[in-house]
Amino acid sequence: MSITVLKPGLLTTVQDFGRFGHQRQGVVVGGAMDKLALRIANLLVGNHENAAALELAMQGPALRFEQDQVIALAGADLSANINGAQVRLWRPVLVKAGCILRFGKPAYGNYAYLAVAGSIKVPQVMGSCSTYLRAGMGGLEGRALQKDDVLYVGETSETNKLVLSALLMQAKKEAEFTEASWWPEPELLPKYEPNPVLCAMPGLEYHWFSENSREYIWQQKYKLTAQSDRMGYQVQGTALALEEKRDLLSTAVTFGTVQVPPHGDPIILMADSQTTGGYPRIAQVITADLPKLAQVQPGGIIQFEEVSLEQAQQRYYQQEKTMLALQQAIHNKLNQV
């Protein structure tokens, strides 16, 4: 089975969770900007949650399905439609052969995820299908999608077939697509905000900063600038400063690390962040809030809230508990078919 790219969109790439275990060799983890949305999209079509899917940035592509296909969209609302009819997020959808999926103006968020039953079929590189554009590796030939590309879909599993059976029971013969009559309860889905408060822990060089800067980082609001991408989000606000000039050897950084360059405006490192950095680290956004951070659009306002390591772990535990509840809910629904 295959999908033809009629228009590539602003930046459409193949992503999964990323490449783990290679940072010591300087290879970035990469992967989906909003891993929670990727996981949910995959679960809804019956894939493993780390299956390769399409990440659609801001302006989505136009895709033609060459055979009947089960899909799900999750994450940002990019105003999706199939042959001109609105298609909703967070539910499985059976699309008939020949139908075209298009996108309009983003209603909220930056990154949407299109999961396809059987997953997008591309070779693994260092244990991952994720596209890392700066190195030209992974995904489809190490690049973003282009017009006339053809994406192939992998073999479907028994769970994929259960999802298909459920949709076929609902489908009307003349319908171009069929949305599932069921979807996850709202409390099981991510809660995105245009101007979020992000929980963060003090970074390892937190005490290098002046007393005022240590107060500002938790009290001030920061505006996300257009100089933001998969590598890092640049924010503007009250400039932060060190207590005194100090040199820092390049040291470990990761997704969510908040660095402060000499100009004083923080940079929040994102999915494609480098493995080491030479700017002092004033904070670290907690893992549970990274999806919320990824979906803040340029011009959005963010604020940091200080939490402890124990609180960060508890938030992550609750998020994973919610994901398990979602998996169980989908399993129960499919076994009623």
mmCIF file of C-alpha atoms in Angstrom:
data_model
loop_
_atom_site.group_PDB
_atom_site.id
_atom_site.type_symbol
_atom_site.label_atom_id
_atom_site.label_comp_id
_atom_site.label_asym_id
_atom_site.label_seq_id
_atom_site.Cartn_x
_atom_site.Cartn_y
_atom_site.Cartn_z
ATOM 1 C CA MET A 1 0.000 0.000 0.000
ATOM 2 C CA SER A 2 1.191 3.508 -0.724
ATOM 3 C CA ILE A 3 0.562 7.241 -0.343
ATOM 4 C CA THR A 4 1.494 9.824 -2.995
ATOM 5 C CA VAL A 5 2.681 13.289 -1.986
ATOM 6 C CA LEU A 6 0.868 15.896 -4.099
ATOM 7 C CA LYS A 7 2.180 18.847 -2.044
ATOM 8 C CA PRO A 8 4.899 18.493 0.590
ATOM 9 C CA GLY A 9 3.704 21.069 3.119
ATOM 10 C CA LEU A 10 6.000 23.388 5.044
ATOM 11 C CA LEU A 11 8.067 20.631 6.682
ATOM 12 C CA THR A 12 6.759 17.076 6.613
ATOM 13 C CA THR A 13 9.090 14.360 7.881
ATOM 14 C CA VAL A 14 9.015 10.755 9.043
ATOM 15 C CA GLN A 15 9.470 10.545 12.826
ATOM 16 C CA ASP A 16 9.357 8.052 15.675
ATOM 17 C CA PHE A 17 10.747 8.398 19.236
ATOM 18 C CA GLY A 18 14.310 9.028 18.000
ATOM 19 C CA ARG A 19 17.800 7.546 18.349
ATOM 20 C CA PHE A 20 18.746 6.606 21.884
ATOM 21 C CA GLY A 21 22.112 5.387 23.107
ATOM 22 C CA HIS A 22 24.303 7.292 20.646
ATOM 23 C CA GLN A 23 24.695 10.721 22.275
ATOM 24 C CA ARG A 24 28.199 9.897 23.466
ATOM 25 C CA GLN A 25 29.159 9.658 19.789
ATOM 26 C CA GLY A 26 27.557 13.053 19.139
ATOM 27 C CA VAL A 27 24.416 11.665 17.471
ATOM 28 C CA VAL A 28 21.304 13.583 18.506
ATOM 29 C CA VAL A 29 18.199 11.783 19.754
ATOM 30 C CA GLY A 30 15.821 13.715 17.491
ATOM 31 C CA GLY A 31 12.421 12.140 16.971
ATOM 32 C CA ALA A 32 8.956 13.647 17.257
ATOM 33 C CA MET A 33 8.616 17.113 18.767
ATOM 34 C CA ASP A 34 5.394 16.021 20.503
ATOM 35 C CA LYS A 35 5.971 12.385 21.383
ATOM 36 C CA LEU A 36 2.722 12.148 23.301
ATOM 37 C CA ALA A 37 0.665 12.993 20.208
ATOM 38 C CA LEU A 38 2.721 10.542 18.118
ATOM 39 C CA ARG A 39 2.070 7.774 20.632
ATOM 40 C CA ILE A 40 -1.673 8.390 20.700
ATOM 41 C CA ALA A 41 -1.999 8.572 16.894
ATOM 42 C CA ASN A 42 -0.225 5.223 16.595
ATOM 43 C CA LEU A 43 -2.322 3.554 19.294
ATOM 44 C CA LEU A 44 -5.537 4.715 17.626
ATOM 45 C CA VAL A 45 -4.722 2.850 14.387
ATOM 46 C CA GLY A 46 -3.405 -0.232 16.206
ATOM 47 C CA ASN A 47 0.329 0.389 15.715
ATOM 48 C CA HIS A 48 3.062 0.121 18.317
ATOM 49 C CA GLU A 49 3.301 3.576 19.876
ATOM 50 C CA ASN A 50 6.860 4.054 18.524
ATOM 51 C CA ALA A 51 5.918 3.255 14.916
ATOM 52 C CA ALA A 52 7.132 5.596 12.171
ATOM 53 C CA ALA A 53 4.559 8.272 11.306
ATOM 54 C CA LEU A 54 4.484 11.641 9.554
ATOM 55 C CA GLU A 55 5.171 14.833 11.485
ATOM 56 C CA LEU A 56 3.432 17.804 9.839
ATOM 57 C CA ALA A 57 4.726 21.257 10.734
ATOM 58 C CA MET A 58 2.312 24.228 10.653
ATOM 59 C CA GLN A 59 1.220 23.885 7.018
ATOM 60 C CA GLY A 60 0.353 20.313 6.193
ATOM 61 C CA PRO A 61 0.845 18.432 2.905
ATOM 62 C CA ALA A 62 -1.624 17.118 0.340
ATOM 63 C CA LEU A 63 -1.558 13.310 0.284
ATOM 64 C CA ARG A 64 -3.414 10.856 -1.966
ATOM 65 C CA PHE A 65 -4.172 7.395 -0.621
ATOM 66 C CA GLU A 66 -3.692 4.830 -3.377
ATOM 67 C CA GLN A 67 -5.518 2.087 -1.461
ATOM 68 C CA ASP A 68 -8.058 2.027 1.384
ATOM 69 C CA GLN A 69 -6.188 2.990 4.542
ATOM 70 C CA VAL A 70 -6.771 3.462 8.275
ATOM 71 C CA ILE A 71 -5.244 6.673 9.628
ATOM 72 C CA ALA A 72 -5.362 8.886 12.716
ATOM 73 C CA LEU A 73 -4.375 12.501 13.271
ATOM 74 C CA ALA A 74 -3.185 13.847 16.613
ATOM 75 C CA GLY A 75 -1.432 16.906 18.050
ATOM 76 C CA ALA A 76 -1.903 20.319 16.448
ATOM 77 C CA ASP A 77 -5.167 21.102 14.685
ATOM 78 C CA LEU A 78 -4.093 21.983 11.149
ATOM 79 C CA SER A 79 -7.676 22.035 9.805
ATOM 80 C CA ALA A 80 -7.543 18.680 8.039
ATOM 81 C CA ASN A 81 -10.019 17.716 5.341
ATOM 82 C CA ILE A 82 -10.527 14.732 3.071
ATOM 83 C CA ASN A 83 -11.841 15.693 -0.358
ATOM 84 C CA GLY A 84 -13.012 18.975 1.179
ATOM 85 C CA ALA A 85 -14.884 17.471 4.164
ATOM 86 C CA GLN A 86 -13.548 18.136 7.671
ATOM 87 C CA VAL A 87 -11.820 15.243 9.399
ATOM 88 C CA ARG A 88 -11.363 15.305 13.156
ATOM 89 C CA LEU A 89 -8.372 14.592 15.377
ATOM 90 C CA TRP A 90 -7.889 11.857 17.979
ATOM 91 C CA ARG A 91 -9.865 9.054 16.312
ATOM 92 C CA PRO A 92 -9.290 6.301 13.730
ATOM 93 C CA VAL A 93 -10.464 7.096 10.207
ATOM 94 C CA LEU A 94 -10.963 4.733 7.276
ATOM 95 C CA VAL A 95 -10.040 6.527 4.042
ATOM 96 C CA LYS A 96 -11.061 5.147 0.652
ATOM 97 C CA ALA A 97 -8.580 4.730 -2.203
ATOM 98 C CA GLY A 98 -8.132 7.846 -4.302
ATOM 99 C CA CYS A 99 -9.101 10.265 -1.521
ATOM 100 C CA ILE A 100 -6.890 13.290 -0.851
ATOM 101 C CA LEU A 101 -6.016 14.546 2.625
ATOM 102 C CA ARG A 102 -5.324 18.280 2.765
ATOM 103 C CA PHE A 103 -4.784 20.868 5.468
ATOM 104 C CA GLY A 104 -5.756 24.498 5.978
ATOM 105 C CA LYS A 105 -4.896 27.200 8.479
ATOM 106 C CA PRO A 106 -3.607 25.982 11.862
ATOM 107 C CA ALA A 107 -6.309 26.343 14.542
ATOM 108 C CA TYR A 108 -3.793 25.635 17.317
ATOM 109 C CA GLY A 109 -0.335 24.178 17.744
ATOM 110 C CA ASN A 110 2.645 23.571 15.465
ATOM 111 C CA TYR A 111 3.038 19.831 14.948
ATOM 112 C CA ALA A 112 0.436 17.289 13.914
ATOM 113 C CA TYR A 113 1.034 13.559 13.513
ATOM 114 C CA LEU A 114 -0.425 11.302 10.844
ATOM 115 C CA ALA A 115 -0.260 7.637 11.784
ATOM 116 C CA VAL A 116 -1.073 4.983 9.199
ATOM 117 C CA ALA A 117 -2.037 1.398 10.040
ATOM 118 C CA GLY A 118 1.105 -0.669 9.435
ATOM 119 C CA SER A 119 3.347 2.427 9.843
ATOM 120 C CA ILE A 120 5.367 4.373 7.272
ATOM 121 C CA LYS A 121 7.890 1.964 5.780
ATOM 122 C CA VAL A 122 11.412 3.418 5.715
ATOM 123 C CA PRO A 123 14.761 1.850 6.711
ATOM 124 C CA GLN A 124 15.969 2.175 10.275
ATOM 125 C CA VAL A 125 19.227 4.067 10.799
ATOM 126 C CA MET A 126 20.913 3.457 14.162
ATOM 127 C CA GLY A 127 17.718 1.922 15.516
ATOM 128 C CA SER A 128 15.309 4.646 14.424
ATOM 129 C CA CYS A 129 13.270 5.748 11.405
ATOM 130 C CA SER A 130 13.355 9.406 12.483
ATOM 131 C CA THR A 131 14.518 12.065 10.042
ATOM 132 C CA TYR A 132 17.449 14.200 11.199
ATOM 133 C CA LEU A 133 17.689 16.880 8.545
ATOM 134 C CA ARG A 134 21.029 18.438 9.539
ATOM 135 C CA ALA A 135 22.816 15.116 9.031
ATOM 136 C CA GLY A 136 20.629 13.937 6.142
ATOM 137 C CA MET A 137 19.857 10.658 7.894
ATOM 138 C CA GLY A 138 16.781 8.557 8.553
ATOM 139 C CA GLY A 139 13.253 8.985 7.270
ATOM 140 C CA LEU A 140 12.825 9.191 3.501
ATOM 141 C CA GLU A 141 16.376 9.629 2.170
ATOM 142 C CA GLY A 142 17.253 11.846 5.147
ATOM 143 C CA ARG A 143 15.064 14.735 3.976
ATOM 144 C CA ALA A 144 11.621 16.307 4.218
ATOM 145 C CA LEU A 145 8.939 15.079 1.842
ATOM 146 C CA GLN A 146 8.845 16.466 -1.691
ATOM 147 C CA LYS A 147 6.199 16.604 -4.407
ATOM 148 C CA ASP A 148 5.632 13.236 -6.133
ATOM 149 C CA ASP A 149 7.292 11.220 -3.363
ATOM 150 C CA VAL A 150 5.647 7.843 -2.779
ATOM 151 C CA LEU A 151 5.428 6.548 0.792
ATOM 152 C CA TYR A 152 5.012 2.841 1.342
ATOM 153 C CA VAL A 153 3.104 1.329 4.238
ATOM 154 C CA GLY A 154 4.211 -1.722 6.232
ATOM 155 C CA GLU A 155 2.335 -4.949 6.880
ATOM 156 C CA THR A 156 -0.663 -4.659 9.166
ATOM 157 C CA SER A 157 -0.869 -6.459 12.504
ATOM 158 C CA GLU A 158 -3.827 -8.248 14.078
ATOM 159 C CA THR A 159 -4.539 -5.104 16.111
ATOM 160 C CA ASN A 160 -4.520 -2.995 12.925
ATOM 161 C CA LYS A 161 -7.063 -5.421 11.470
ATOM 162 C CA LEU A 162 -9.310 -5.090 14.533
ATOM 163 C CA VAL A 163 -9.395 -1.314 14.039
ATOM 164 C CA LEU A 164 -10.231 -1.812 10.360
ATOM 165 C CA SER A 165 -13.036 -4.261 11.226
ATOM 166 C CA ALA A 166 -14.551 -1.774 13.658
ATOM 167 C CA LEU A 167 -14.555 0.953 11.008
ATOM 168 C CA LEU A 168 -15.960 -1.341 8.290
ATOM 169 C CA MET A 169 -18.942 -2.096 10.541
ATOM 170 C CA GLN A 170 -19.750 1.647 10.541
ATOM 171 C CA ALA A 171 -18.834 2.497 6.957
ATOM 172 C CA LYS A 172 -21.440 3.424 4.388
ATOM 173 C CA LYS A 173 -20.768 2.196 0.871
ATOM 174 C CA GLU A 174 -20.849 5.668 -0.691
ATOM 175 C CA ALA A 175 -18.746 7.361 2.025
ATOM 176 C CA GLU A 176 -15.287 8.585 1.016
ATOM 177 C CA PHE A 177 -14.091 8.221 4.591
ATOM 178 C CA THR A 178 -15.455 6.918 7.881
ATOM 179 C CA GLU A 179 -14.540 8.341 11.281
ATOM 180 C CA ALA A 180 -14.777 6.017 14.272
ATOM 181 C CA SER A 181 -17.865 6.587 16.411
ATOM 182 C CA TRP A 182 -15.606 6.392 19.458
ATOM 183 C CA TRP A 183 -12.619 8.400 20.622
ATOM 184 C CA PRO A 184 -10.638 8.797 23.853
ATOM 185 C CA GLU A 185 -12.193 10.613 26.791
ATOM 186 C CA PRO A 186 -10.927 14.232 26.979
ATOM 187 C CA GLU A 187 -9.101 13.582 30.267
ATOM 188 C CA LEU A 188 -6.914 11.016 28.465
ATOM 189 C CA LEU A 189 -5.709 13.538 25.839
ATOM 190 C CA PRO A 190 -2.997 16.236 26.057
ATOM 191 C CA LYS A 191 -4.122 19.696 27.112
ATOM 192 C CA TYR A 192 -2.445 22.307 24.918
ATOM 193 C CA GLU A 193 -2.411 26.012 25.754
ATOM 194 C CA PRO A 194 -1.347 28.942 23.551
ATOM 195 C CA ASN A 195 0.362 30.592 26.554
ATOM 196 C CA PRO A 196 1.346 27.778 28.905
ATOM 197 C CA VAL A 197 3.046 27.669 32.269
ATOM 198 C CA LEU A 198 5.875 25.130 31.951
ATOM 199 C CA CYS A 199 7.187 23.278 34.960
ATOM 200 C CA ALA A 200 10.996 23.285 35.149
ATOM 201 C CA MET A 201 13.778 22.437 37.564
ATOM 202 C CA PRO A 202 16.778 24.695 38.253
ATOM 203 C CA GLY A 203 19.652 23.891 35.891
ATOM 204 C CA LEU A 204 23.159 22.907 36.899
ATOM 205 C CA GLU A 205 24.491 26.464 36.477
ATOM 206 C CA TYR A 206 21.422 28.086 38.080
ATOM 207 C CA HIS A 207 23.497 29.539 40.939
ATOM 208 C CA TRP A 208 25.901 31.168 38.489
ATOM 209 C CA PHE A 209 23.203 33.716 37.677
ATOM 210 C CA SER A 210 22.553 36.964 39.529
ATOM 211 C CA GLU A 211 19.917 37.014 42.244
ATOM 212 C CA ASN A 212 17.655 39.110 40.015
ATOM 213 C CA SER A 213 18.014 36.643 37.139
ATOM 214 C CA ARG A 214 17.196 33.726 39.433
ATOM 215 C CA GLU A 215 13.970 35.535 40.327
ATOM 216 C CA TYR A 216 13.180 36.651 36.765
ATOM 217 C CA ILE A 217 13.309 33.138 35.311
ATOM 218 C CA TRP A 218 10.309 32.118 37.479
ATOM 219 C CA GLN A 219 8.444 35.437 37.497
ATOM 220 C CA GLN A 220 8.738 36.857 33.982
ATOM 221 C CA LYS A 221 6.805 35.940 30.862
ATOM 222 C CA TYR A 222 8.745 35.086 27.710
ATOM 223 C CA LYS A 223 7.630 35.463 24.112
ATOM 224 C CA LEU A 224 8.458 32.729 21.627
ATOM 225 C CA THR A 225 10.146 34.265 18.578
ATOM 226 C CA ALA A 226 10.069 33.253 14.923
ATOM 227 C CA GLN A 227 13.732 32.161 15.313
ATOM 228 C CA SER A 228 12.529 28.791 16.546
ATOM 229 C CA ASP A 229 12.726 25.342 14.970
ATOM 230 C CA ARG A 230 13.178 21.661 15.783
ATOM 231 C CA MET A 231 16.608 22.398 17.275
ATOM 232 C CA GLY A 232 15.636 25.170 19.682
ATOM 233 C CA TYR A 233 13.026 27.756 20.663
ATOM 234 C CA GLN A 234 14.365 31.301 21.129
ATOM 235 C CA VAL A 235 12.387 33.342 23.653
ATOM 236 C CA GLN A 236 12.486 37.037 24.503
ATOM 237 C CA GLY A 237 11.915 38.717 27.831
ATOM 238 C CA THR A 238 13.899 40.289 30.622
ATOM 239 C CA ALA A 239 17.555 39.565 29.847
ATOM 240 C CA LEU A 240 19.274 37.178 32.244
ATOM 241 C CA ALA A 241 22.848 37.685 33.427
ATOM 242 C CA LEU A 242 25.573 35.811 35.301
ATOM 243 C CA GLU A 243 26.717 37.045 38.701
ATOM 244 C CA GLU A 244 30.191 37.284 37.216
ATOM 245 C CA LYS A 245 31.823 36.288 33.953
ATOM 246 C CA ARG A 246 32.591 32.575 33.930
ATOM 247 C CA ASP A 247 33.693 30.091 31.289
ATOM 248 C CA LEU A 248 31.863 26.828 30.770
ATOM 249 C CA LEU A 249 33.293 23.848 28.905
ATOM 250 C CA SER A 250 30.827 22.183 26.584
ATOM 251 C CA THR A 251 28.621 19.965 28.687
ATOM 252 C CA ALA A 252 25.597 17.711 28.287
ATOM 253 C CA VAL A 253 22.264 19.136 27.144
ATOM 254 C CA THR A 254 18.974 17.561 26.161
ATOM 255 C CA PHE A 255 15.416 18.260 25.013
ATOM 256 C CA GLY A 256 14.046 20.928 27.376
ATOM 257 C CA THR A 257 17.382 22.361 28.551
ATOM 258 C CA VAL A 258 17.146 26.156 28.949
ATOM 259 C CA GLN A 259 20.462 27.760 27.988
ATOM 260 C CA VAL A 260 21.343 31.443 28.311
ATOM 261 C CA PRO A 261 23.726 32.915 25.676
ATOM 262 C CA PRO A 262 25.628 36.157 26.389
ATOM 263 C CA HIS A 263 22.767 38.316 25.039
ATOM 264 C CA GLY A 264 20.599 37.107 27.934
ATOM 265 C CA ASP A 265 17.542 35.755 26.074
ATOM 266 C CA PRO A 266 17.039 32.062 26.863
ATOM 267 C CA ILE A 267 17.053 29.302 24.253
ATOM 268 C CA ILE A 268 15.012 26.182 25.012
ATOM 269 C CA LEU A 269 16.560 23.177 23.299
ATOM 270 C CA MET A 270 14.124 20.979 21.405
ATOM 271 C CA ALA A 271 14.025 17.494 19.842
ATOM 272 C CA ASP A 272 16.931 18.036 17.413
ATOM 273 C CA SER A 273 19.155 19.737 19.994
ATOM 274 C CA GLN A 274 22.888 19.095 19.933
ATOM 275 C CA THR A 275 24.312 16.663 22.484
ATOM 276 C CA THR A 276 26.558 19.229 24.228
ATOM 277 C CA GLY A 277 26.443 22.984 24.687
ATOM 278 C CA GLY A 278 28.654 25.740 26.019
ATOM 279 C CA TYR A 279 26.063 28.141 27.454
ATOM 280 C CA PRO A 280 25.083 28.001 31.157
ATOM 281 C CA ARG A 281 21.950 26.011 31.888
ATOM 282 C CA ILE A 282 19.538 27.952 34.070
ATOM 283 C CA ALA A 283 16.644 25.452 33.936
ATOM 284 C CA GLN A 284 15.352 22.155 32.582
ATOM 285 C CA VAL A 285 11.745 21.821 31.401
ATOM 286 C CA ILE A 286 10.274 18.607 32.794
ATOM 287 C CA THR A 287 9.579 15.705 30.431
ATOM 288 C CA ALA A 288 5.824 15.781 31.057
ATOM 289 C CA ASP A 289 5.597 19.375 29.757
ATOM 290 C CA LEU A 290 7.657 18.948 26.575
ATOM 291 C CA PRO A 291 4.590 18.180 24.395
ATOM 292 C CA LYS A 292 2.906 21.347 25.646
ATOM 293 C CA LEU A 293 6.080 23.328 24.904
ATOM 294 C CA ALA A 294 6.403 21.884 21.380
ATOM 295 C CA GLN A 295 2.933 23.136 20.432
ATOM 296 C CA VAL A 296 3.470 26.810 21.402
ATOM 297 C CA GLN A 297 3.316 28.908 18.238
ATOM 298 C CA PRO A 298 5.659 31.844 17.516
ATOM 299 C CA GLY A 299 4.297 34.849 19.371
ATOM 300 C CA GLY A 300 3.008 32.656 22.191
ATOM 301 C CA ILE A 301 3.836 33.528 25.792
ATOM 302 C CA ILE A 302 5.402 31.038 28.179
ATOM 303 C CA GLN A 303 6.220 31.196 31.859
ATOM 304 C CA PHE A 304 8.345 28.840 33.937
ATOM 305 C CA GLU A 305 7.232 27.386 37.269
ATOM 306 C CA GLU A 306 9.866 25.885 39.563
ATOM 307 C CA VAL A 307 9.337 22.279 40.641
ATOM 308 C CA SER A 308 11.473 19.703 42.422
ATOM 309 C CA LEU A 309 12.829 16.485 40.934
ATOM 310 C CA GLU A 310 10.272 14.546 42.961
ATOM 311 C CA GLN A 311 7.439 16.659 41.558
ATOM 312 C CA ALA A 312 8.788 16.216 38.012
ATOM 313 C CA GLN A 313 8.888 12.446 38.476
ATOM 314 C CA GLN A 314 5.347 12.445 39.833
ATOM 315 C CA ARG A 315 4.084 14.399 36.812
ATOM 316 C CA TYR A 316 5.801 11.937 34.470
ATOM 317 C CA TYR A 317 4.340 9.008 36.402
ATOM 318 C CA GLN A 318 0.835 10.475 36.074
ATOM 319 C CA GLN A 319 1.325 11.037 32.345
ATOM 320 C CA GLU A 320 2.408 7.429 31.813
ATOM 321 C CA LYS A 321 -0.468 6.209 33.957
ATOM 322 C CA THR A 322 -2.844 8.139 31.689
ATOM 323 C CA MET A 323 -1.236 6.566 28.610
ATOM 324 C CA LEU A 324 -1.749 3.089 30.075
ATOM 325 C CA ALA A 325 -5.403 3.939 30.719
ATOM 326 C CA LEU A 326 -5.740 5.069 27.094
ATOM 327 C CA GLN A 327 -4.149 1.849 25.794
ATOM 328 C CA GLN A 328 -6.539 -0.179 27.936
ATOM 329 C CA ALA A 329 -9.551 1.820 26.768
ATOM 330 C CA ILE A 330 -8.632 1.252 23.100
ATOM 331 C CA HIS A 331 -7.999 -2.459 23.766
ATOM 332 C CA ASN A 332 -11.373 -2.838 25.460
ATOM 333 C CA LYS A 333 -13.184 -1.040 22.635
ATOM 334 C CA LEU A 334 -11.581 -3.174 19.929
ATOM 335 C CA ASN A 335 -12.384 -6.385 21.764
ATOM 336 C CA GLN A 336 -16.061 -5.465 21.750
ATOM 337 C CA VAL A 337 -16.065 -5.662 17.948
#
